[in-house]
PDB file of C-alpha atoms in Angstrom:
ATOM      1  CA  MET A   1     -37.448  15.638  32.766  1.00 60.00           C
ATOM      2  CA  THR A   2     -37.458  12.361  34.655  1.00 76.00           C
ATOM      3  CA  LEU A   3     -34.730  11.366  37.098  1.00 80.00           C
ATOM      4  CA  ASP A   4     -33.783   8.416  34.855  1.00 86.00           C
ATOM      5  CA  VAL A   5     -33.280  10.735  31.863  1.00 87.00           C
ATOM      6  CA  LEU A   6     -31.139  13.109  33.970  1.00 92.00           C
ATOM      7  CA  ASN A   7     -29.027  10.298  35.412  1.00 93.00           C
ATOM      8  CA  ASP A   8     -28.476   8.814  31.956  1.00 93.00           C
ATOM      9  CA  SER A   9     -27.425  12.229  30.685  1.00 93.00           C
ATOM     10  CA  TYR A  10     -24.872  12.724  33.440  1.00 95.00           C
ATOM     11  CA  GLN A  11     -23.578   9.196  32.841  1.00 95.00           C
ATOM     12  CA  TYR A  12     -23.261  10.032  29.117  1.00 95.00           C
ATOM     13  CA  CYS A  13     -21.227  13.169  29.876  1.00 95.00           C
ATOM     14  CA  SER A  14     -18.955  11.174  32.126  1.00 94.00           C
ATOM     15  CA  GLU A  15     -18.403   8.678  29.316  1.00 94.00           C
ATOM     16  CA  VAL A  16     -17.555  11.458  26.844  1.00 93.00           C
ATOM     17  CA  CYS A  17     -14.966  12.849  29.290  1.00 92.00           C
ATOM     18  CA  ARG A  18     -13.446   9.438  29.999  1.00 90.00           C
ATOM     19  CA  ASN A  19     -13.245   8.588  26.311  1.00 90.00           C
ATOM     20  CA  SER A  20     -11.680  11.917  25.330  1.00 84.00           C
ATOM     21  CA  GLY A  21      -8.278  10.882  26.654  1.00 75.00           C
ATOM     22  CA  SER A  22      -7.899  14.192  28.391  1.00 75.00           C
ATOM     23  CA  ASN A  23      -5.332  14.363  31.174  1.00 68.00           C
ATOM     24  CA  PHE A  24      -7.741  16.443  33.127  1.00 74.00           C
ATOM     25  CA  TYR A  25     -10.542  13.926  33.353  1.00 77.00           C
ATOM     26  CA  ARG A  26      -9.050  12.462  36.515  1.00 78.00           C
ATOM     27  CA  SER A  27      -8.866  15.913  38.051  1.00 84.00           C
ATOM     28  CA  PHE A  28     -12.648  16.109  38.000  1.00 89.00           C
ATOM     29  CA  SER A  29     -12.670  13.554  40.826  1.00 88.00           C
ATOM     30  CA  LEU A  30     -11.124  16.232  43.060  1.00 91.00           C
ATOM     31  CA  LEU A  31     -14.579  17.873  43.128  1.00 94.00           C
ATOM     32  CA  THR A  32     -17.591  16.981  45.194  1.00 94.00           C
ATOM     33  CA  THR A  33     -20.176  14.957  43.224  1.00 95.00           C
ATOM     34  CA  PRO A  34     -22.468  17.858  42.149  1.00 95.00           C
ATOM     35  CA  ARG A  35     -19.570  19.984  40.911  1.00 96.00           C
ATOM     36  CA  ARG A  36     -17.927  16.983  39.244  1.00 96.00           C
ATOM     37  CA  GLN A  37     -21.081  16.229  37.341  1.00 97.00           C
ATOM     38  CA  ALA A  38     -21.419  19.883  36.239  1.00 97.00           C
ATOM     39  CA  MET A  39     -17.765  19.922  35.088  1.00 96.00           C
ATOM     40  CA  GLU A  40     -18.313  16.737  33.091  1.00 96.00           C
ATOM     41  CA  ALA A  41     -21.400  18.242  31.433  1.00 96.00           C
ATOM     42  CA  LEU A  42     -19.474  21.404  30.591  1.00 97.00           C
ATOM     43  CA  TYR A  43     -16.476  19.473  29.269  1.00 96.00           C
ATOM     44  CA  ALA A  44     -18.701  17.166  27.193  1.00 95.00           C
ATOM     45  CA  PHE A  45     -20.346  20.214  25.659  1.00 96.00           C
ATOM     46  CA  ALA A  46     -16.940  21.749  24.874  1.00 95.00           C
ATOM     47  CA  ARG A  47     -15.648  18.450  23.466  1.00 93.00           C
ATOM     48  CA  TRP A  48     -18.687  18.080  21.188  1.00 93.00           C
ATOM     49  CA  THR A  49     -18.359  21.698  20.047  1.00 94.00           C
ATOM     50  CA  ASP A  50     -14.731  21.195  19.113  1.00 92.00           C
ATOM     51  CA  ASP A  51     -15.447  17.876  17.398  1.00 90.00           C
ATOM     52  CA  LEU A  52     -18.147  19.429  15.246  1.00 89.00           C
ATOM     53  CA  SER A  53     -15.582  21.766  13.719  1.00 88.00           C
ATOM     54  CA  ASP A  54     -13.229  18.816  13.039  1.00 85.00           C
ATOM     55  CA  GLN A  55     -15.759  16.514  11.352  1.00 84.00           C
ATOM     56  CA  ALA A  56     -15.686  16.090   7.610  1.00 83.00           C
ATOM     57  CA  GLY A  57     -17.397  18.682   5.469  1.00 87.00           C
ATOM     58  CA  THR A  58     -16.985  22.093   3.928  1.00 89.00           C
ATOM     59  CA  ALA A  59     -16.669  25.232   6.076  1.00 89.00           C
ATOM     60  CA  VAL A  60     -20.277  26.044   5.134  1.00 92.00           C
ATOM     61  CA  GLU A  61     -21.511  22.629   6.310  1.00 90.00           C
ATOM     62  CA  LYS A  62     -19.567  22.849   9.553  1.00 91.00           C
ATOM     63  CA  ARG A  63     -20.909  26.353  10.236  1.00 93.00           C
ATOM     64  CA  GLU A  64     -24.461  25.100   9.628  1.00 91.00           C
ATOM     65  CA  ARG A  65     -23.950  22.356  12.273  1.00 90.00           C
ATOM     66  CA  LEU A  66     -22.402  24.779  14.739  1.00 93.00           C
ATOM     67  CA  LEU A  67     -25.199  27.338  14.237  1.00 93.00           C
ATOM     68  CA  GLN A  68     -27.784  24.642  15.035  1.00 90.00           C
ATOM     69  CA  TRP A  69     -25.668  23.691  18.074  1.00 92.00           C
ATOM     70  CA  ARG A  70     -25.660  27.323  19.240  1.00 93.00           C
ATOM     71  CA  ASP A  71     -29.390  27.539  18.676  1.00 90.00           C
ATOM     72  CA  ILE A  72     -29.922  24.655  21.070  1.00 89.00           C
ATOM     73  CA  VAL A  73     -27.851  26.517  23.677  1.00 91.00           C
ATOM     74  CA  HIS A  74     -30.077  29.537  23.259  1.00 88.00           C
ATOM     75  CA  ARG A  75     -33.192  27.424  23.704  1.00 85.00           C
ATOM     76  CA  LEU A  76     -31.782  26.083  26.997  1.00 82.00           C
ATOM     77  CA  SER A  77     -32.226  29.573  28.475  1.00 71.00           C
ATOM     78  CA  THR A  78     -35.697  30.200  27.026  1.00 69.00           C
ATOM     79  CA  VAL A  79     -37.492  26.827  27.081  1.00 59.00           C
ATOM     80  CA  PRO A  80     -38.155  24.834  30.294  1.00 56.00           C
ATOM     81  CA  SER A  81     -36.056  21.667  30.217  1.00 51.00           C
ATOM     82  CA  GLN A  82     -39.105  19.420  30.388  1.00 50.00           C
ATOM     83  CA  GLU A  83     -40.493  21.057  27.266  1.00 49.00           C
ATOM     84  CA  LEU A  84     -37.243  21.041  25.308  1.00 52.00           C
ATOM     85  CA  ARG A  85     -37.557  19.099  22.090  1.00 51.00           C
ATOM     86  CA  ILE A  86     -34.409  18.784  19.997  1.00 53.00           C
ATOM     87  CA  THR A  87     -34.201  17.747  16.353  1.00 50.00           C
ATOM     88  CA  LEU A  88     -30.558  17.163  15.529  1.00 49.00           C
ATOM     89  CA  HIS A  89     -28.477  17.185  12.358  1.00 52.00           C
ATOM     90  CA  PRO A  90     -27.517  13.495  11.563  1.00 52.00           C
ATOM     91  CA  GLN A  91     -23.853  14.248  12.308  1.00 55.00           C
ATOM     92  CA  LEU A  92     -24.714  15.332  15.819  1.00 59.00           C
ATOM     93  CA  GLY A  93     -25.123  11.657  16.637  1.00 62.00           C
ATOM     94  CA  ASP A  94     -26.164  10.797  20.208  1.00 70.00           C
ATOM     95  CA  SER A  95     -25.441  14.273  21.527  1.00 76.00           C
ATOM     96  CA  HIS A  96     -29.119  14.615  22.471  1.00 82.00           C
ATOM     97  CA  ARG A  97     -28.107  12.745  25.646  1.00 89.00           C
ATOM     98  CA  LEU A  98     -25.902  15.666  26.624  1.00 92.00           C
ATOM     99  CA  TRP A  99     -28.560  18.371  26.978  1.00 91.00           C
ATOM    100  CA  PRO A 100     -30.486  17.313  30.140  1.00 91.00           C
ATOM    101  CA  ALA A 101     -27.302  17.290  32.227  1.00 94.00           C
ATOM    102  CA  LEU A 102     -26.075  20.547  30.736  1.00 94.00           C
ATOM    103  CA  ALA A 103     -29.440  22.220  31.318  1.00 93.00           C
ATOM    104  CA  ASP A 104     -29.488  20.961  34.914  1.00 93.00           C
ATOM    105  CA  SER A 105     -25.901  22.216  35.534  1.00 95.00           C
ATOM    106  CA  ILE A 106     -26.664  25.620  34.027  1.00 95.00           C
ATOM    107  CA  LYS A 107     -29.683  25.993  36.347  1.00 93.00           C
ATOM    108  CA  ARG A 108     -27.929  24.654  39.454  1.00 94.00           C
ATOM    109  CA  TYR A 109     -24.872  26.924  39.126  1.00 95.00           C
ATOM    110  CA  SER A 110     -26.426  29.929  37.335  1.00 94.00           C
ATOM    111  CA  ILE A 111     -24.118  29.565  34.347  1.00 95.00           C
ATOM    112  CA  PRO A 112     -24.981  32.240  31.713  1.00 95.00           C
ATOM    113  CA  THR A 113     -25.805  30.458  28.415  1.00 95.00           C
ATOM    114  CA  SER A 114     -24.188  33.444  26.669  1.00 96.00           C
ATOM    115  CA  LEU A 115     -20.792  31.921  27.696  1.00 97.00           C
ATOM    116  CA  LEU A 116     -21.580  28.698  25.869  1.00 97.00           C
ATOM    117  CA  SER A 117     -22.835  30.629  22.819  1.00 96.00           C
ATOM    118  CA  ASP A 118     -19.607  32.624  22.804  1.00 97.00           C
ATOM    119  CA  LEU A 119     -17.631  29.395  22.916  1.00 97.00           C
ATOM    120  CA  VAL A 120     -19.437  28.136  19.785  1.00 97.00           C
ATOM    121  CA  ASP A 121     -18.723  31.450  18.058  1.00 96.00           C
ATOM    122  CA  GLY A 122     -15.045  31.127  18.983  1.00 95.00           C
ATOM    123  CA  VAL A 123     -14.867  27.631  17.468  1.00 95.00           C
ATOM    124  CA  MET A 124     -16.412  28.978  14.247  1.00 94.00           C
ATOM    125  CA  LEU A 125     -13.500  31.400  13.966  1.00 92.00           C
ATOM    126  CA  ASP A 126     -11.327  28.407  13.135  1.00 91.00           C
ATOM    127  CA  LEU A 127     -13.435  27.305  10.183  1.00 90.00           C
ATOM    128  CA  ASP A 128     -11.882  29.824   7.828  1.00 83.00           C
ATOM    129  CA  GLU A 129      -8.245  30.898   7.360  1.00 82.00           C
ATOM    130  CA  VAL A 130      -7.114  32.158  10.706  1.00 87.00           C
ATOM    131  CA  PHE A 131      -5.954  35.774  10.494  1.00 90.00           C
ATOM    132  CA  LEU A 132      -5.688  37.861  13.657  1.00 95.00           C
ATOM    133  CA  PRO A 133      -4.696  41.407  12.790  1.00 96.00           C
ATOM    134  CA  ASN A 134      -3.884  42.686  16.273  1.00 97.00           C
ATOM    135  CA  ARG A 135      -3.835  42.010  20.039  1.00 97.00           C
ATOM    136  CA  ALA A 136      -7.533  42.891  20.375  1.00 97.00           C
ATOM    137  CA  ALA A 137      -8.430  40.122  17.932  1.00 97.00           C
ATOM    138  CA  LEU A 138      -6.154  37.688  19.847  1.00 98.00           C
ATOM    139  CA  ASP A 139      -7.841  38.638  23.130  1.00 98.00           C
ATOM    140  CA  HIS A 140     -11.253  38.076  21.594  1.00 97.00           C
ATOM    141  CA  TYR A 141     -10.288  34.668  20.249  1.00 97.00           C
ATOM    142  CA  CYS A 142      -8.797  33.536  23.574  1.00 98.00           C
ATOM    143  CA  TYR A 143     -11.809  34.785  25.446  1.00 98.00           C
ATOM    144  CA  SER A 144     -14.210  32.942  23.116  1.00 97.00           C
ATOM    145  CA  VAL A 145     -12.516  29.527  23.184  1.00 96.00           C
ATOM    146  CA  ALA A 146     -11.014  29.589  26.695  1.00 97.00           C
ATOM    147  CA  GLY A 147     -12.123  32.541  28.803  1.00 97.00           C
ATOM    148  CA  THR A 148     -15.722  31.420  28.482  1.00 97.00           C
ATOM    149  CA  ILE A 149     -14.836  28.052  30.006  1.00 96.00           C
ATOM    150  CA  GLY A 150     -12.943  29.783  32.796  1.00 95.00           C
ATOM    151  CA  LEU A 151     -15.983  31.936  33.622  1.00 97.00           C
ATOM    152  CA  ALA A 152     -18.297  28.923  33.606  1.00 97.00           C
ATOM    153  CA  CYS A 153     -15.924  27.065  35.911  1.00 95.00           C
ATOM    154  CA  LEU A 154     -15.924  30.103  38.244  1.00 94.00           C
ATOM    155  CA  HIS A 155     -19.681  29.547  38.671  1.00 95.00           C
ATOM    156  CA  ILE A 156     -19.288  25.784  39.239  1.00 96.00           C
ATOM    157  CA  TRP A 157     -16.384  26.275  41.693  1.00 94.00           C
ATOM    158  CA  ASP A 158     -18.380  28.859  43.713  1.00 92.00           C
ATOM    159  CA  GLY A 159     -16.088  31.796  43.095  1.00 90.00           C
ATOM    160  CA  PRO A 160     -17.063  35.474  43.235  1.00 92.00           C
ATOM    161  CA  TYR A 161     -18.007  35.933  39.583  1.00 88.00           C
ATOM    162  CA  HIS A 162     -18.144  39.709  39.370  1.00 88.00           C
ATOM    163  CA  THR A 163     -15.007  40.564  41.293  1.00 93.00           C
ATOM    164  CA  MET A 164     -12.903  37.727  39.775  1.00 95.00           C
ATOM    165  CA  ARG A 165     -14.259  37.910  36.223  1.00 96.00           C
ATOM    166  CA  GLU A 166     -11.120  39.566  34.734  1.00 97.00           C
ATOM    167  CA  ALA A 167      -8.827  37.113  36.553  1.00 97.00           C
ATOM    168  CA  ALA A 168     -10.796  34.204  35.071  1.00 97.00           C
ATOM    169  CA  ILE A 169     -10.544  35.718  31.569  1.00 97.00           C
ATOM    170  CA  ASP A 170      -6.776  36.242  32.058  1.00 98.00           C
ATOM    171  CA  CYS A 171      -6.430  32.644  33.121  1.00 97.00           C
ATOM    172  CA  GLY A 172      -8.239  31.495  29.967  1.00 97.00           C
ATOM    173  CA  PHE A 173      -5.915  33.709  27.898  1.00 98.00           C
ATOM    174  CA  ALA A 174      -2.884  32.123  29.618  1.00 98.00           C
ATOM    175  CA  PHE A 175      -4.094  28.578  28.989  1.00 97.00           C
ATOM    176  CA  GLN A 176      -4.979  29.260  25.323  1.00 97.00           C
ATOM    177  CA  MET A 177      -1.763  31.183  24.656  1.00 98.00           C
ATOM    178  CA  THR A 178       0.116  28.176  26.049  1.00 97.00           C
ATOM    179  CA  ASN A 179      -1.674  26.006  23.542  1.00 96.00           C
ATOM    180  CA  ILE A 180      -0.880  28.476  20.742  1.00 97.00           C
ATOM    181  CA  LEU A 181       2.797  28.651  21.543  1.00 97.00           C
ATOM    182  CA  ARG A 182       3.072  24.887  21.932  1.00 96.00           C
ATOM    183  CA  ASP A 183       1.238  24.218  18.652  1.00 96.00           C
ATOM    184  CA  ILE A 184       2.929  26.871  16.490  1.00 95.00           C
ATOM    185  CA  ARG A 185       4.397  24.322  14.024  1.00 95.00           C
ATOM    186  CA  GLU A 186       1.309  22.145  13.832  1.00 94.00           C
ATOM    187  CA  ASP A 187      -0.992  25.120  13.303  1.00 94.00           C
ATOM    188  CA  ALA A 188       1.255  26.542  10.634  1.00 94.00           C
ATOM    189  CA  PHE A 189       0.997  23.383   8.560  1.00 92.00           C
ATOM    190  CA  ARG A 190      -2.787  23.712   8.937  1.00 90.00           C
ATOM    191  CA  GLN A 191      -2.561  27.290   7.549  1.00 90.00           C
ATOM    192  CA  ARG A 192      -3.298  28.825  10.913  1.00 93.00           C
ATOM    193  CA  ILE A 193      -1.385  31.599  12.598  1.00 96.00           C
ATOM    194  CA  TYR A 194      -2.715  32.799  15.923  1.00 97.00           C
ATOM    195  CA  ILE A 195       0.104  35.287  16.532  1.00 97.00           C
ATOM    196  CA  PRO A 196      -1.270  38.673  15.470  1.00 97.00           C
ATOM    197  CA  GLN A 197      -0.161  40.033  12.100  1.00 97.00           C
ATOM    198  CA  GLU A 198       0.987  43.298  13.730  1.00 97.00           C
ATOM    199  CA  SER A 199       3.479  41.247  15.796  1.00 98.00           C
ATOM    200  CA  LEU A 200       4.773  39.403  12.757  1.00 97.00           C
ATOM    201  CA  VAL A 201       5.423  42.713  11.095  1.00 97.00           C
ATOM    202  CA  LYS A 202       6.986  44.280  14.157  1.00 97.00           C
ATOM    203  CA  TYR A 203       9.497  41.424  14.542  1.00 97.00           C
ATOM    204  CA  GLY A 204      10.132  41.004  10.814  1.00 97.00           C
ATOM    205  CA  CYS A 205       8.589  37.523  10.534  1.00 97.00           C
ATOM    206  CA  SER A 206       7.347  36.468   7.099  1.00 96.00           C
ATOM    207  CA  ARG A 207       3.775  35.131   7.144  1.00 95.00           C
ATOM    208  CA  GLU A 208       4.455  33.030   4.044  1.00 95.00           C
ATOM    209  CA  GLN A 209       7.539  31.378   5.507  1.00 95.00           C
ATOM    210  CA  TRP A 210       5.773  30.908   8.876  1.00 95.00           C
ATOM    211  CA  LEU A 211       3.070  28.880   7.118  1.00 94.00           C
ATOM    212  CA  LEU A 212       5.813  26.648   5.692  1.00 94.00           C
ATOM    213  CA  GLY A 213       7.141  26.003   9.166  1.00 93.00           C
ATOM    214  CA  ILE A 214      10.243  28.121   8.552  1.00 92.00           C
ATOM    215  CA  PRO A 215      10.890  30.830  11.156  1.00 91.00           C
ATOM    216  CA  SER A 216      12.278  34.101   9.981  1.00 93.00           C
ATOM    217  CA  GLY A 217      13.102  37.556  11.336  1.00 95.00           C
ATOM    218  CA  ASN A 218      13.380  38.035  15.050  1.00 97.00           C
ATOM    219  CA  TRP A 219      11.021  35.132  15.821  1.00 96.00           C
ATOM    220  CA  ALA A 220      12.872  34.335  19.053  1.00 96.00           C
ATOM    221  CA  GLU A 221      12.219  37.823  20.401  1.00 97.00           C
ATOM    222  CA  LEU A 222       8.589  37.558  19.306  1.00 97.00           C
ATOM    223  CA  LEU A 223       8.268  34.258  21.131  1.00 97.00           C
ATOM    224  CA  ASP A 224       9.880  35.706  24.222  1.00 97.00           C
ATOM    225  CA  TYR A 225       7.437  38.633  24.169  1.00 98.00           C
ATOM    226  CA  TYR A 226       4.423  36.294  24.119  1.00 98.00           C
ATOM    227  CA  LEU A 227       6.013  34.114  26.824  1.00 98.00           C
ATOM    228  CA  GLN A 228       6.196  37.228  29.000  1.00 98.00           C
ATOM    229  CA  ILE A 229       2.592  38.365  28.507  1.00 98.00           C
ATOM    230  CA  THR A 230       1.383  34.795  28.984  1.00 98.00           C
ATOM    231  CA  GLU A 231       3.261  34.584  32.274  1.00 98.00           C
ATOM    232  CA  GLN A 232       1.656  37.871  33.411  1.00 98.00           C
ATOM    233  CA  ALA A 233      -1.774  36.400  32.572  1.00 98.00           C
ATOM    234  CA  TYR A 234      -0.962  33.282  34.636  1.00 98.00           C
ATOM    235  CA  GLN A 235      -0.100  35.428  37.645  1.00 98.00           C
ATOM    236  CA  SER A 236      -3.359  37.387  37.258  1.00 98.00           C
ATOM    237  CA  GLY A 237      -5.309  34.158  36.919  1.00 97.00           C
ATOM    238  CA  TRP A 238      -3.783  32.692  40.078  1.00 97.00           C
ATOM    239  CA  GLN A 239      -5.684  35.337  42.070  1.00 96.00           C
ATOM    240  CA  LEU A 240      -8.724  33.081  41.685  1.00 96.00           C
ATOM    241  CA  GLU A 241      -7.318  30.356  43.911  1.00 94.00           C
ATOM    242  CA  PRO A 242      -8.071  31.800  47.343  1.00 94.00           C
ATOM    243  CA  HIS A 243     -11.691  32.621  46.404  1.00 94.00           C
ATOM    244  CA  LEU A 244     -12.833  29.160  45.332  1.00 94.00           C
ATOM    245  CA  ALA A 245     -14.549  26.413  47.295  1.00 91.00           C
ATOM    246  CA  SER A 246     -12.051  23.979  48.794  1.00 91.00           C
ATOM    247  CA  ASP A 247     -12.567  21.256  46.190  1.00 92.00           C
ATOM    248  CA  GLY A 248     -12.526  23.832  43.400  1.00 92.00           C
ATOM    249  CA  LYS A 249      -9.173  25.101  44.667  1.00 93.00           C
ATOM    250  CA  LYS A 250      -7.646  21.688  44.183  1.00 91.00           C
ATOM    251  CA  MET A 251      -8.858  21.227  40.623  1.00 93.00           C
ATOM    252  CA  PHE A 252      -7.982  24.812  39.664  1.00 94.00           C
ATOM    253  CA  SER A 253      -4.467  24.440  41.144  1.00 94.00           C
ATOM    254  CA  LEU A 254      -3.845  21.214  39.238  1.00 93.00           C
ATOM    255  CA  MET A 255      -5.003  22.756  35.948  1.00 93.00           C
ATOM    256  CA  TRP A 256      -3.043  26.002  36.491  1.00 95.00           C
ATOM    257  CA  LYS A 257       0.177  24.225  37.439  1.00 95.00           C
ATOM    258  CA  SER A 258      -0.134  21.677  34.637  1.00 93.00           C
ATOM    259  CA  TYR A 259      -0.570  24.320  31.950  1.00 95.00           C
ATOM    260  CA  HIS A 260       2.092  26.566  33.528  1.00 97.00           C
ATOM    261  CA  ALA A 261       4.497  23.587  33.406  1.00 96.00           C
ATOM    262  CA  ILE A 262       4.040  23.462  29.591  1.00 96.00           C
ATOM    263  CA  LEU A 263       4.891  27.168  29.410  1.00 97.00           C
ATOM    264  CA  GLU A 264       8.006  26.560  31.413  1.00 97.00           C
ATOM    265  CA  GLU A 265       9.112  23.782  29.029  1.00 97.00           C
ATOM    266  CA  ILE A 266       8.657  26.175  26.109  1.00 97.00           C
ATOM    267  CA  ARG A 267      10.645  28.865  27.957  1.00 96.00           C
ATOM    268  CA  HIS A 268      13.504  26.462  28.558  1.00 96.00           C
ATOM    269  CA  GLN A 269      13.589  25.137  24.934  1.00 93.00           C
ATOM    270  CA  PRO A 270      11.960  27.809  22.705  1.00 94.00           C
ATOM    271  CA  ALA A 271      13.574  26.552  19.456  1.00 93.00           C
ATOM    272  CA  LEU A 272      11.805  23.193  19.869  1.00 95.00           C
ATOM    273  CA  VAL A 273       8.398  24.743  19.049  1.00 95.00           C
ATOM    274  CA  TRP A 274       9.468  24.591  15.371  1.00 95.00           C
ATOM    275  CA  LYS A 275      10.557  20.959  15.602  1.00 94.00           C
ATOM    276  CA  LYS A 276       7.978  19.105  17.689  1.00 92.00           C
ATOM    277  CA  ARG A 277       5.092  19.478  20.086  1.00 92.00           C
ATOM    278  CA  ILE A 278       6.601  20.235  23.468  1.00 93.00           C
ATOM    279  CA  SER A 279       5.244  18.296  26.417  1.00 91.00           C
ATOM    280  CA  VAL A 280       5.863  18.016  30.126  1.00 91.00           C
ATOM    281  CA  PRO A 281       7.944  14.970  31.197  1.00 91.00           C
ATOM    282  CA  MET A 282       5.888  12.171  32.668  1.00 90.00           C
ATOM    283  CA  TRP A 283       7.675  12.335  36.039  1.00 89.00           C
ATOM    284  CA  LYS A 284       6.620  15.999  36.402  1.00 89.00           C
ATOM    285  CA  LYS A 285       3.033  15.180  35.520  1.00 86.00           C
ATOM    286  CA  ALA A 286       2.990  12.355  38.054  1.00 85.00           C
ATOM    287  CA  LYS A 287       4.394  14.657  40.751  1.00 88.00           C
ATOM    288  CA  LEU A 288       1.659  17.208  40.093  1.00 86.00           C
ATOM    289  CA  PHE A 289      -1.086  14.639  40.374  1.00 83.00           C
ATOM    290  CA  LEU A 290       0.392  13.099  43.543  1.00 85.00           C
ATOM    291  CA  THR A 291       0.545  16.530  45.247  1.00 87.00           C
ATOM    292  CA  HIS A 292      -3.108  17.243  44.518  1.00 84.00           C
ATOM    293  CA  PHE A 293      -4.888  13.962  45.162  1.00 78.00           C
ATOM    294  CA  GLY A 294      -5.428  14.132  48.898  1.00 57.00           C
ATOM    295  CA  PRO A 295      -8.600  13.990  51.012  1.00 47.00           C
ATOM    296  CA  LEU A 296     -11.160  16.620  50.193  1.00 45.00           C
ATOM    297  CA  ALA A 297     -12.023  19.173  52.839  1.00 41.00           C
ATOM    298  CA  PRO A 298     -15.462  18.625  54.339  1.00 38.00           C
TER     299      PRO A 298
END
């Protein structure tokens, strides 16, 4: 792999992040250059993985694309980057520019490729009707689509992977559950329920009415229960903060507090989840960014 190819790949990843419209793209600048580049490569991979599930096509066609995508990830760990030759499905577009930077980041920060494979598997869970029977299935889903990213970030941010692994998984659970609670109404209209069936039964909530966007039973108590366990996961995840490199601490803190602020908005106005997508007021977002964008520690 030539230096020009690698530099082009990192530039491509930066463009994917910038064009995504994510509020967290600016937070990458809190990191030193090598870690920022690795985060951009990781985010670009996650963005592409998610987009592949949203592109037009049947569930079978989408699964075919994602399986090829996962196969490339596997090859990153078995084939030297200079020998890697990738033949892509036409709908994978210019994503070939992603792989050199991702391969370099994986090698530089010892990121297990199994985490990226698990992420692809998690995204494939959304291709069919979403039905999570119990808490174990919910935990598995949240680990696959969010915990994997948290663990990869732990490598990039120079945290103690083995001792902080569970805290990183809990943090991923907290972030993903926040998304699930915020998007209850939107997901219902897409025929998706991420709240486990055993919880719907326990609180007397009709699955059929839920999918119509009509809450039933003791849905407020159900929501409160998941707000509580999500808060517990946030507190467990915060244990990561003291163990990260100084620049990683800043980015992690901004992400944690931004997601936690969404949870707080839901806690204050729980009935709104059935009416609109709850968001954090702009002034609160601005305050969070202003408190984190200071000079980096040497």
